[in-house]
Amino acid sequence: SAKERWKMTSTWPPSISLIEADQAFVKAANQLCKGRLEIKFFTGGTLMPSYEVFDAVSKGTIEAAGDWPNYWAGKDLVFDTLGSYPMGLTPIDYLLWIYQAGGQAIYDEAYGKFGMVYLVTGVTPMECGLRGNKPIKTLNDLKGMKIRMSGLHQGKILQDLGAAQIAMAGQEIYQALQKGVIDAAEFSSPSSDWGMGFGEVTKYWAVPGWHQPASVMGVMINKKVWDKLDPDLQEDLRYAAKAAALEFTTKQYFDTVEFTQKFIDKGIQITTYDDAVLDTIEELMVKHTQESAKANPLFKKSIESQMKYRKAFAKWREMEGTFGFGFNPKIDLKLD
Amino acid sequence: MKSLVKLLDSISEWTGRIFGWVIVPLVLLTVMEVILRRFLNSPTIWSFEVLKQLFALHFMIVAAYALLYRAHVSVDVFTMMLSEKAKAVLDIITYLIFFFPFCLVCIWQGYSFAARSWAMRETSWSVFHPPLYPIKTVIVITFILLTLQGISEVIKRVYIIKGVKI
Amino acid sequence: MDLSPELLTVLMFAGLLIGLFMGHPLAFVLGGLAVIFGYIGWGPSIFYIFMNRIWGTMDNYVLLAIPLFIFMAQFLDRSGVADDLFTAMRYLLGQTRGGIGLAVIVVCTVFAACTGIIGASVVTMGLLALPMMRKYGYDEKLSYGAICSAGSLGILIPPSIMLVLMASEATISVGQLFAGAVIPGLILAALYMIYVGIRCVINPQLGPPISREERASITNMQLFKMVMKSLVPPAILILGVLGSIFFGIATPTEAAGVGAFLAFLMVIGYGRFTWKGLYQAVMQTAKTNCMVIIILCGATCFTGVFLGVGGGDVVTDFVSGLGLGKWGTFWVMQLIVLVLGAFLDWIGIVLICFPIFLPIAQDLGFDLVWFVICMAVNLQASFVTPPFGYALFYIKGVDPDNINIRDVYKGIVPFVILIVIGLAIVTYFPQTVTWLGSFVSN
Ligand code: NA
Ligand code: NA
């Protein structure tokens, strides 16, 4: 059969490292499908604005696009659970849930409603968290703060905590932090935050990033285009996505080392929330999740599936303890 | 035909006269938000998105009004040398090659763009989450208004060629 | 039809030239070409991208600064602030050769720090200064050049709608761009003044000083008061706009709203408020703002098609295929911007060039803020280079019957050279951009 030619774009411009998930997928796909399918990749913003790629793939203007699902929560609330969730799944959780515990079916249903299929191309570690010029440790510290944080559930939680969620364009955050228009802001990963120059305008960094413990990246493919493909080719694209997921996830995780060190060298103080803060936030998360689940059945189904996975995994997680994701040795092992 | 021109012109005139005023709430809301946030420490969750939608409405919907007043920039260094009638002929040609194809494509696609948004009752992704479908519909309305004003402009050129004053 | 991307690239620009010369509005020439070449090079399915891109322009908070700055300029225009300032400056500098020319540049620079659009200052200076310069026997060409080029500084010296759009397109901070553009803007103003000064010293015929009698008609004390009084309103505006940014009261976008509000209060304060005046300001703002942003909509469709049919790769391959090394590539990109500036407005250029040039600049290891400022300095030329230059349209519009456009073209040539010199200074002394930025960020 004739060679397929696809156009693919992304929500990410070249300056944001998350684009590497898409690039890894395109590279692997073109390698595996040589002679049968060729994907031409356009970086984010060249064919259409970032937030429009969903619509363009769904409509079939282009065949595929890389994304982060939460951007589409205004189209269906279920997407708010598929890219990240406050106090929700971690990177490893997402991978286990998607590949082994029924997660993929939820993605298929959500994107399927809009005529698309979805291949996950990687997850990123926890987002940095709040950066500002005051230390944030307690619930009291958060009260009255003006905080730039994106997300619907995140915003509701901030409101309940007595802080104000300030909406603002990405390009305005730097100066808003510098001049105190806002008290704190979250943006993205250490490398992205460093690239935005936040090290120059903030002194404190509050962790953990409860608002976004992980981010799932993937590629949306128009379903009509997908269905026309040979099952063989479909299988190869799934392999390409998995190869990209391994490459991207490990790279993103490892990049945190370098860029976190840059913030530390610059003299940024890292502070940790008191336990009470995270407990309160979890309670609020439960409250708002229950409300949203009432309003949207698919949202409910997704959260249920995630919770079922988390429960099933609870015993083993507890047994693993710190071995779950590794731990810092107490003794500095010297071999020379 | 003359009354058609009058009708089309007055549609554009009135959209401009009405929606031009959107600039006033734009200024007041911006200043209000600054005061509320900085001096009263109680920013709103809605002004950011209301401002965005008002901004979009303000510049789009007056496009036909701007066309009526020839406010859209063009290069006249070369057409300056032509006679009134030759200029009118050239204008009709450019309207047919550039203007109408663009407007008609935008009406066709704009309809489908808005319809998709209405179908999913699309909102933005924020605590305020206002609906997006009304403002997305403004695109198709804008290009319908532009097409109407474009028809009026072409009829005016036809009269110039015929040497009739209107 | 299956045309190569190279051929499509050439045809798209040829079509642009032809369409422009036919006198059709730029916005619709760009949109119409997007339809034609989108259909040929991709197929009708590309048309949906137009909606995505136009919506992207509508859904852009940062661009809100544009109508707000335009509204502010409208009030500034109506408050008569420029008249007073110009009269004062004329007495102050009028005795030196070329003094009125220098006054024009100084007033334009002060204005540039108040408003973000060029129309206001070119038209105002054209209305106020041009008759005066004629009366005192100033060389027409020199007058046109000075007014057009200095009047265009408003879009380089912050606040500036161009920097706002550039920040949005390059996803870099508006504040960093504002800080970076101040010194390059002042360098250009200084170059213009030095040039006008030198020309008039060498040949006093070009810009004779005002007579002793006229200067003697007011005392030094009166002059001092006049200067102080006329400086108050611009000072309030500069403080209002830049001060509210500097003291963390408002974001740059909001500062534009604060500026518009202050300018409105100023009109009231000067007793020049009328409902009719407000109505005119509102309607003029609607027209000007629509003109600027509808071009953005046409240009964004054109760019989407251009990049979609592979035009971006054609230009990138061309630029990197020249094998000119880091600085050679830099200057080729600047040359392309300079040439495009003759035919397109800054909005179109930013939309077409940024997605192609910024990745190249990043690969070459250039600092993005500095690179964008270099583009901004270069784009100053686009306002004065024929056939498509806003400053040219505006100055011609001031007095259509008595201004020979050929004289304007001749008059701006030396100023285009000065802009290129300014660009070279900013290029080889990047401190001019980074110094203020680093000062601001520490
Ligand atoms: Na300015
Ligand atoms: Na030009």
CSV table of N, CA, C and O and ligand atoms in Angstrom, one decimal, chain C residues 341-342 381-383 385-386 388-389, ligand 2:
chain,number,residue,atom,x,y,z
C,341,GLY,N,10.8,44.5,5.9
C,341,GLY,CA,10.3,45.8,6.5
C,341,GLY,C,9.8,46.8,5.4
C,341,GLY,O,9.0,47.6,5.7
C,342,ALA,N,10.4,46.7,4.3
C,342,ALA,CA,9.9,47.6,3.2
C,342,ALA,C,8.5,47.2,2.7
C,342,ALA,O,7.8,48.1,2.3
C,381,ALA,N,13.3,50.5,11.2
C,381,ALA,CA,13.4,50.9,9.8
C,381,ALA,C,12.1,50.6,9.0
C,381,ALA,O,11.8,51.3,8.1
C,382,SER,N,11.4,49.5,9.4
C,382,SER,CA,10.2,49.1,8.7
C,382,SER,C,9.1,50.2,8.7
C,382,SER,O,8.3,50.3,7.8
C,383,PHE,N,9.2,51.1,9.7
C,383,PHE,CA,8.2,52.2,9.7
C,383,PHE,C,8.5,53.3,8.7
C,383,PHE,O,7.6,54.0,8.3
C,385,THR,N,10.7,52.7,5.7
C,385,THR,CA,11.1,52.3,4.4
C,385,THR,C,9.9,52.1,3.5
C,385,THR,O,8.9,51.5,3.9
C,386,PRO,N,9.9,52.7,2.3
C,386,PRO,CA,8.9,52.6,1.3
C,386,PRO,C,8.9,51.2,0.7
C,386,PRO,O,10.0,50.6,0.6
C,388,PHE,N,5.9,50.3,2.1
C,388,PHE,CA,5.0,50.1,3.2
C,388,PHE,C,5.6,50.6,4.5
C,388,PHE,O,6.5,49.9,5.1
C,389,GLY,N,5.3,51.8,4.9
C,389,GLY,CA,5.8,52.2,6.2
C,389,GLY,C,4.8,53.1,6.9
C,389,GLY,O,4.3,54.1,6.3
D,2,NA,NA,8.6,49.8,5.5
